[in-house]
Coordinates of C-alpha atoms in Angstrom, one line a residue:
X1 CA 0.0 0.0 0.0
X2 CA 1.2 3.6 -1.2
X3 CA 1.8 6.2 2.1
X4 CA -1.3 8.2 1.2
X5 CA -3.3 4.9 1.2
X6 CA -2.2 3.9 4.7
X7 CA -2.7 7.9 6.2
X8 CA -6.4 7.6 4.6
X9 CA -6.3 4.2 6.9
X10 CA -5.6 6.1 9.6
X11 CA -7.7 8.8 9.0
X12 CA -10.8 6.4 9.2
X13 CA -9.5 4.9 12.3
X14 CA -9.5 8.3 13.7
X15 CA -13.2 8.7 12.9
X16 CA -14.3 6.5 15.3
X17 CA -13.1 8.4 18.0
X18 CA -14.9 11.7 16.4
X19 CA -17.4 13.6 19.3
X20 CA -15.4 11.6 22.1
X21 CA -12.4 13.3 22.8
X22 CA -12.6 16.8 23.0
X23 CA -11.1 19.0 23.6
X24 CA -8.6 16.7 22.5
X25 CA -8.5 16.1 18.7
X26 CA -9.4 12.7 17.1
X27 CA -6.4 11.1 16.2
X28 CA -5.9 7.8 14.3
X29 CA -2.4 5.2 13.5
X30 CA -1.0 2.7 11.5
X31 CA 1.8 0.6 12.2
X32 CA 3.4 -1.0 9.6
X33 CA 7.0 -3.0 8.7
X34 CA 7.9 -5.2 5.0
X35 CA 4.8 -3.8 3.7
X36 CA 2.1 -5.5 6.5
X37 CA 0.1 -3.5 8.9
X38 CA 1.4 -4.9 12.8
X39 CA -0.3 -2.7 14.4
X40 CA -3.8 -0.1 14.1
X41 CA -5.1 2.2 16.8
X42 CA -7.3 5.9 17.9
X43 CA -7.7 8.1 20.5
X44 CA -11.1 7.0 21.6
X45 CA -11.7 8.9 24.7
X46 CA -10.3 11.9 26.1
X47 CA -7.8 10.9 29.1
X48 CA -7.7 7.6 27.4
X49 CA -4.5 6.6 25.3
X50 CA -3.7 8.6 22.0
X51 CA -4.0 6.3 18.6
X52 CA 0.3 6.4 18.4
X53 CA 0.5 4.1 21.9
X54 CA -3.1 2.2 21.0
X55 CA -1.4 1.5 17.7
X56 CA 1.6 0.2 19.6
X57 CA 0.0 -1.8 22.5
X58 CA -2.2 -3.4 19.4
X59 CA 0.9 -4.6 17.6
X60 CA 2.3 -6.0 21.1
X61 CA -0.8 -7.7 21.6
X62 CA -0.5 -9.3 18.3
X63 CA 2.8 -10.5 18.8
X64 CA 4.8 -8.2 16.6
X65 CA 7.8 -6.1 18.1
X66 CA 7.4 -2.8 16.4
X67 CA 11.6 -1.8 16.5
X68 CA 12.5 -0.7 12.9
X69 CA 8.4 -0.4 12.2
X70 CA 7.3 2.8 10.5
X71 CA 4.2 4.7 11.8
X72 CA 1.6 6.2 10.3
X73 CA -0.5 9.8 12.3
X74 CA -3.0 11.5 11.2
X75 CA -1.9 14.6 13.2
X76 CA 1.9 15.5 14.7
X77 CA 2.6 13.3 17.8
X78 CA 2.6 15.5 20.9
X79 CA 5.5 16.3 22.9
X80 CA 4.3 17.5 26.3
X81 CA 2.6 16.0 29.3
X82 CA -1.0 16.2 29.4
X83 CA -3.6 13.6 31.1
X84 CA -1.2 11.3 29.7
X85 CA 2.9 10.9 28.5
X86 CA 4.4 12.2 25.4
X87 CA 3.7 10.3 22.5
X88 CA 7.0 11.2 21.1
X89 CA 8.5 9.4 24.1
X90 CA 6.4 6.2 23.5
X91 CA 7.6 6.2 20.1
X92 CA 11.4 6.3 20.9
X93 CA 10.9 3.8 23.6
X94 CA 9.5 1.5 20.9
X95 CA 12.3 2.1 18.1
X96 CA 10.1 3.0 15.2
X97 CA 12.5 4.3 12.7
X98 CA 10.4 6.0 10.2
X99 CA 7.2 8.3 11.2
X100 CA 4.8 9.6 8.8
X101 CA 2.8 12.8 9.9
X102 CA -0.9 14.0 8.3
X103 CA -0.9 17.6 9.3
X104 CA 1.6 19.6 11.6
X105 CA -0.2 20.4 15.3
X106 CA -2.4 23.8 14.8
X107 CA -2.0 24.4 18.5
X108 CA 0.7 27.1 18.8
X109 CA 2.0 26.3 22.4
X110 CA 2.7 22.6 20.9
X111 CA 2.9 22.8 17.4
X112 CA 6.1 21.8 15.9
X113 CA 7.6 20.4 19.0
X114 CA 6.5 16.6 18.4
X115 CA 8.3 16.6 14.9
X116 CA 11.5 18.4 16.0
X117 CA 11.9 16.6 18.8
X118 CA 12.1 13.1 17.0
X119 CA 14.2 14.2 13.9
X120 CA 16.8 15.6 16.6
X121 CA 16.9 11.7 17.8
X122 CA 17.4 9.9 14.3
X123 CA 13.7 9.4 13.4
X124 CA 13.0 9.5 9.6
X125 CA 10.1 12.2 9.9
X126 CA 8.1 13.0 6.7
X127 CA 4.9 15.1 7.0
X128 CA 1.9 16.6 4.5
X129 CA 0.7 13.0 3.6
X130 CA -3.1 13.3 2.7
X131 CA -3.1 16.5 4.5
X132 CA -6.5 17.9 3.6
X133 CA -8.1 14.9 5.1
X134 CA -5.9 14.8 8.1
X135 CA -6.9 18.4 8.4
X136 CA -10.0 17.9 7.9
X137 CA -10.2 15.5 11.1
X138 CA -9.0 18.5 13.3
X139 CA -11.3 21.2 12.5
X140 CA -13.3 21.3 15.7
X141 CA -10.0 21.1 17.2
X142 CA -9.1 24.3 15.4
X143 CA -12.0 25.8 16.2
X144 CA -11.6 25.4 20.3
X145 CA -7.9 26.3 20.3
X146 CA -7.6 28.5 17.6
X147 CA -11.1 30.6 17.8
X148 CA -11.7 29.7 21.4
X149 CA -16.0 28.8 20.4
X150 CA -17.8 25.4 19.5
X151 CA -17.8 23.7 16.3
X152 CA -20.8 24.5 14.6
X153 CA -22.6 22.2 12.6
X154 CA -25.4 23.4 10.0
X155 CA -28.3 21.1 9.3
X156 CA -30.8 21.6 6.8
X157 CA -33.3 19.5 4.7
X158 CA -34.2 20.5 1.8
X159 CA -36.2 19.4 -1.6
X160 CA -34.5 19.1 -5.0
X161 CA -35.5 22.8 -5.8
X162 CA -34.1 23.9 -2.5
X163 CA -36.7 24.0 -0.1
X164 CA -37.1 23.2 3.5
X165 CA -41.4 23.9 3.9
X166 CA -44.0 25.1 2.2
X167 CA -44.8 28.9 2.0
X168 CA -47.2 28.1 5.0
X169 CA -44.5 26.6 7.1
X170 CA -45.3 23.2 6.8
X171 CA -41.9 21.0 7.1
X172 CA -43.3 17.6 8.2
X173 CA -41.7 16.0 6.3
X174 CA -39.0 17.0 4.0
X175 CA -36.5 14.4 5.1
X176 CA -37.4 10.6 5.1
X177 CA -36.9 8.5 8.7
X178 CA -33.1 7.6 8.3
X179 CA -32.4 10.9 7.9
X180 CA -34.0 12.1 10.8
X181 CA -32.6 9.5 13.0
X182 CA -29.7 10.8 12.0
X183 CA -30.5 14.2 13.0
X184 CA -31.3 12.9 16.3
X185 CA -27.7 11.4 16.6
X186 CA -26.1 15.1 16.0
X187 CA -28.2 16.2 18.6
X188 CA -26.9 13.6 20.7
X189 CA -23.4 14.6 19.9
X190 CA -23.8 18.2 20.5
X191 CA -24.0 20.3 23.4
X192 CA -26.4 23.2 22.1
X193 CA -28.9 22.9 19.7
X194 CA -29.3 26.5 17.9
X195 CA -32.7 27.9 16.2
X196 CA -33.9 31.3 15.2
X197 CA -37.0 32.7 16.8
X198 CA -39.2 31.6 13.8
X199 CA -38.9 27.6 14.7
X200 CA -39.5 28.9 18.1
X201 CA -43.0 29.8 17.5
X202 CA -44.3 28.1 14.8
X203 CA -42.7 24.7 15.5
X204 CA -42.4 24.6 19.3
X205 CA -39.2 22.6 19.0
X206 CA -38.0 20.2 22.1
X207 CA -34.4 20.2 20.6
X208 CA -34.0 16.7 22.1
X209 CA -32.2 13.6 20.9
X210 CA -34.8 11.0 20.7
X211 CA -33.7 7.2 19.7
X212 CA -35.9 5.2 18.3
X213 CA -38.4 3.3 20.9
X214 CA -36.6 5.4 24.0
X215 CA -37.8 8.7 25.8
X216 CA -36.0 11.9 24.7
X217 CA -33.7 12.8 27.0
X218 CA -32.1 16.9 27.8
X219 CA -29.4 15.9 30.0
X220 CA -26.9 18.0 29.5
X221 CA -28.2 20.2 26.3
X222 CA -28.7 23.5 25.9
X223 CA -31.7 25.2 23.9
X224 CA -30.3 28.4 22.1
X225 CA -32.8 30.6 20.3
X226 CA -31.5 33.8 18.6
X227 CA -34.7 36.3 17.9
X228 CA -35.9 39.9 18.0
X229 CA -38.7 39.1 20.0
X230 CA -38.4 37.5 23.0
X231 CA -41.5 35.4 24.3
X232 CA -43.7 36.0 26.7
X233 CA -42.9 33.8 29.8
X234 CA -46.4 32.6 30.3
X235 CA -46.6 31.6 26.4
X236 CA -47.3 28.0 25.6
X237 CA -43.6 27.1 24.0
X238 CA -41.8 23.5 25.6
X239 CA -38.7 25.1 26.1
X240 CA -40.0 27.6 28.4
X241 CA -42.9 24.6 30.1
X242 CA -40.4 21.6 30.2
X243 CA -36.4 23.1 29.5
X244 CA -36.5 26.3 30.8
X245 CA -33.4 25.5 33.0
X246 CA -31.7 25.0 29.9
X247 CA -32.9 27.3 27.5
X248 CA -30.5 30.6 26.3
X249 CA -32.1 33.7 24.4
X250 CA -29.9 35.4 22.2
X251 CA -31.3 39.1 21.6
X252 CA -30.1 42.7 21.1
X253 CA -28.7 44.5 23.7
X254 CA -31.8 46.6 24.9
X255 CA -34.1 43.5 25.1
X256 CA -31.6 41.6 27.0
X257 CA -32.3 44.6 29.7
X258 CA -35.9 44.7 29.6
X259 CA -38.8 43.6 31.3
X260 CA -39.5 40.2 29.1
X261 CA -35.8 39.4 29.8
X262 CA -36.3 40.0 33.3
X263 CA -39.5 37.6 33.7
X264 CA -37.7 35.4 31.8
X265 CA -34.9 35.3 33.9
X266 CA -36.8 34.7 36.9
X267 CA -38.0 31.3 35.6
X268 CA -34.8 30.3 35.1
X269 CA -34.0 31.0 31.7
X270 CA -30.8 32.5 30.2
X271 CA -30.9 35.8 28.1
X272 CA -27.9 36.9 26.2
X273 CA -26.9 40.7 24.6
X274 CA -25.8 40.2 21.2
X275 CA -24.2 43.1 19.3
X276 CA -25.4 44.3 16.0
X277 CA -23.7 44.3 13.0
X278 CA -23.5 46.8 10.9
X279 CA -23.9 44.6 7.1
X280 CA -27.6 43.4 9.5
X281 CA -28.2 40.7 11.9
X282 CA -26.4 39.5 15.4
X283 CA -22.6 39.3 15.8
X284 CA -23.1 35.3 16.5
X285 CA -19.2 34.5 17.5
X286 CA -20.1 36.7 20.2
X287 CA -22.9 34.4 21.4
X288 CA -20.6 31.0 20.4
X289 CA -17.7 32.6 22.7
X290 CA -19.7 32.6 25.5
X291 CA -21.4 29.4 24.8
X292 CA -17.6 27.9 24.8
X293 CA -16.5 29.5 27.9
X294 CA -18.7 29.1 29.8
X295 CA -20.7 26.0 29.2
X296 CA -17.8 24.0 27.6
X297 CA -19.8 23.5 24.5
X298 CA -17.4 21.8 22.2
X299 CA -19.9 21.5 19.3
X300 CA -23.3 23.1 18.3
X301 CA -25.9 21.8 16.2
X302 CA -27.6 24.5 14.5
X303 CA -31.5 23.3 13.0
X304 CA -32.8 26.9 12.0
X305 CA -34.9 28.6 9.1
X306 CA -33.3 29.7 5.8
X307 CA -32.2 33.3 7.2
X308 CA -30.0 31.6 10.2
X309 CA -28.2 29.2 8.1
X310 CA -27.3 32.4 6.2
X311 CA -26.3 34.3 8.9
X312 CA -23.8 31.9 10.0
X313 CA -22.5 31.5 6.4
X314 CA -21.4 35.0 5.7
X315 CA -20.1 35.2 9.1
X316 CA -17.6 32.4 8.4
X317 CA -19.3 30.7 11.4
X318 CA -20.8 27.2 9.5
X319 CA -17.5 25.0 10.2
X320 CA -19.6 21.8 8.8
X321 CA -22.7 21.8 6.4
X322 CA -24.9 18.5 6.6
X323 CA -27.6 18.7 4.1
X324 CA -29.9 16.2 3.8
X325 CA -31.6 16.1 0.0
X326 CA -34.6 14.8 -0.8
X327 CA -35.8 13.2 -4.1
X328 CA -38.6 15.7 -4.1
X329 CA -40.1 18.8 -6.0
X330 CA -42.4 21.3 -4.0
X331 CA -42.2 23.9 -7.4
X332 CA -43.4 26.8 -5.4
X333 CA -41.0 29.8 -6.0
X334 CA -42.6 30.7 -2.3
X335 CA -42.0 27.9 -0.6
X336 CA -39.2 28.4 2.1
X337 CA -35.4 28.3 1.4
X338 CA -32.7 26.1 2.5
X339 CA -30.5 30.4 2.1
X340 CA -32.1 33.2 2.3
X341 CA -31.6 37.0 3.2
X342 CA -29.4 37.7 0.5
X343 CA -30.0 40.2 -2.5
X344 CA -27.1 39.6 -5.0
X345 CA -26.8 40.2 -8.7
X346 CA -23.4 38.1 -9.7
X347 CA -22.5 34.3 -9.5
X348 CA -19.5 35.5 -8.3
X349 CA -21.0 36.5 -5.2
X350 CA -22.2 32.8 -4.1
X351 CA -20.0 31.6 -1.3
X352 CA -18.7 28.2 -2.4
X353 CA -18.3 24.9 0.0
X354 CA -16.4 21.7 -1.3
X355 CA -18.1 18.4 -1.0
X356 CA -16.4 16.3 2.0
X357 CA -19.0 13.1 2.0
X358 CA -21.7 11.7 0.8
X359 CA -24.0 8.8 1.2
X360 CA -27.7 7.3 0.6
X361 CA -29.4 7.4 3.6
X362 CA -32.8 5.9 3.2
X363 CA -34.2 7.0 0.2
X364 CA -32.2 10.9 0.4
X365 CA -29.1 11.7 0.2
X366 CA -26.9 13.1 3.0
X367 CA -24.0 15.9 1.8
X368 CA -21.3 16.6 4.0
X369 CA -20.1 20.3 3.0
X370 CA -17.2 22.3 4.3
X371 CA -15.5 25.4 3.8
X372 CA -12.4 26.0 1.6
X373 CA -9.3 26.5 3.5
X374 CA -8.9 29.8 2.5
X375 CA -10.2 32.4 0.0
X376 CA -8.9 31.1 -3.8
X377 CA -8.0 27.6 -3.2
X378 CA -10.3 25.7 -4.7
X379 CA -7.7 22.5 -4.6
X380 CA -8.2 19.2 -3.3
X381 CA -6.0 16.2 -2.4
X382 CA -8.7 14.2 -1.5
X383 CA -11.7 12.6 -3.1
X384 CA -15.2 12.9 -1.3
X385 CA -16.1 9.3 0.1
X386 CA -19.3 8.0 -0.7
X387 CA -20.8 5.9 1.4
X388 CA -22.3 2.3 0.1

């Protein structure tokens, strides 16, 4: 197997550990020697090993010493003490001669250390193998170290002409079972579930994880509604009947400070300032800042109407785009958007994502979009995976 194939190994080892070890990235490794993998491991758990001494203890385990073995990382082994050892160490202990590195550490207080360290001791070190996927495995990482909020995942179901409901609102539904149960497993995976004021009142969301044949369950998620208008504490919404413990209003300064806020407040229910911007809208890193520092929300799920998911877009704020698409046709050039909010009069103006994933799920399709790593680039090393 070519280097690249066995990094894209690694990179799906690393997968599995993806939504369980933050704030620690997900970090998968292959051992290998003559050609034959020895040796496979991820970091599955945060405290728990890291994938470069799983990958180790799984070779050991098989009977294979791994001295003169070369390793394969999907990220830049670290070289500091944390909840457990230096990797680097681990990997000197064990005489691998060769190590092949993903992507460099983002982290700038331990970036480049792991890498140095082991070519100053006679380790062959290459690096940049399949380094857009192996990137790609670290962007929530990024996103708490390097931007210090959650990683925000946009979901939105849509029709083949681009709509999520009806021009009365009706939704239910766009999206076939499977996908839905998916939904329900990003909830699960998330700490905060966003929605603009809209879903508020005309869908009267729980914003619960709900498993098929088991009782939706809150524990431990938060309810974030950014609106204009905030309810009226006595109004006839779950959230404020059933969550309001866990619920968060994100609103403009003055209404933050008002009497609504203030009744809100006393039932037990969070109300956030927001600054305006001056292009329209809420500054929403503001809000994901705080959600961050102070509730350690590592990742957000947002599930709002078309003029949120826009929002978050041209704020550079949508680290992850999961759009669900369905094999259907509403036709109605009122019916509701997936976008919307925008008035623009060039192609040129549409902000481009690159397709990550895909994969049939029930009888739609699920598209995993993400951002281009920077303005221009329009490069990748990568093919999408599609799912069978």
């Amino acid at each position: 197997m070519a280097d690249r194939d066995l990094m894209l190994r690694a990179a799906s080892l690393a997968r599995k550990g993806r939504g369980h070890t933050a704030p620690n990235p997900c970090v998968g490794a292959v051992l290998v020697r003559n050609g034959e993998i020895i040796g496979q491991g991820w970091h599955a758990v945060r405290g728990g090993p890291h994938a470069e001494v799983a990958a180790l203890e799984s070779a050991r385990q098989a009977g294979h010493d791994p001295r003169g073995a070369t390793l394969f990382v999907t990220l830049e082994p670290c070289n500091h003490h944390g909840a457990t050892p230096p990797c680097t160490r681990a990997i000197l202990e064990a005489g691998i001669e060769r190590v092949c590195v993903g992507t460099a550490d983002p982290n700038p207080r331990t970036g480049g250390g792991g890498t140095q360290f082991l070519r100053e001791r006679g380790v062959q070190v290459e690096t940049g193998i399949a380094e857009r996927t192996c990137r790609d495995l670290i962007r929530d990482f990024e996103c708490w170290h390097l931007r210090q909020r959650p990683y925000v995942r946009l979901k939105l179901a849509a029709t083949l002409d681009g709509r999520i409901a009806t021009r009365s609102g009706d939704s239910a539904w766009v999206s076939c079972r499977e996908a839905r149960q998916e939904v329900h497993r990003l909830r699960q995976g998330s700490q905060a579930v966003l929605v603009g004021g809209n879903t508020l009142y005309e869908d009267d969301p729980r914003l619960t994880p709900r498993a098929e044949g088991q009782e939706p369950s809150a524990a431990g998620k938060l309810a974030v509604v950014v609106t204009s208008r905030l309810p009226d504490p006595e109004e006839e919404l779950f959230l404020l009947r059933s969550r309001p413990q866990e619920t968060i209003f994100w609103t403009e300064a003055g209404k933050a400070e008002g009497r609504a806020a203030e009744r809100l407040r006393s039932r037990g229910v969070r109300v956030w300032p927001l600054e305006e911007l001056a292009s329209g809208g809420y500054d929403l890193a503001s809000g994901l800042r705080r959600l961050y520092r102070e509730h350690a929300c590592y990742y957000l799920l947002c599930e709002g109407g078309g003029r949120l998911a826009m929002s978050l877009c041209q704020q550079g704020l949508a680290d992850e785009i999961v759009y669900f698409l369905a094999p259907r046709i509403l036709g109605d050039e009122q019916g509701r958007s997936a976008f919307g909010g925008r008035s623009v009069d060039a192609m040129q103006q549409a902000l481009s994502y690159r397709i990550a994933e895909y994969r049939e799920i029930g009888r739609d399709l699920e598209i995993t979009l993400l951002p281009y790593p920077e303005e221009g680039n329009r490069q990748q090393d990568d093919n999408p995976s599609c799912g069978e």
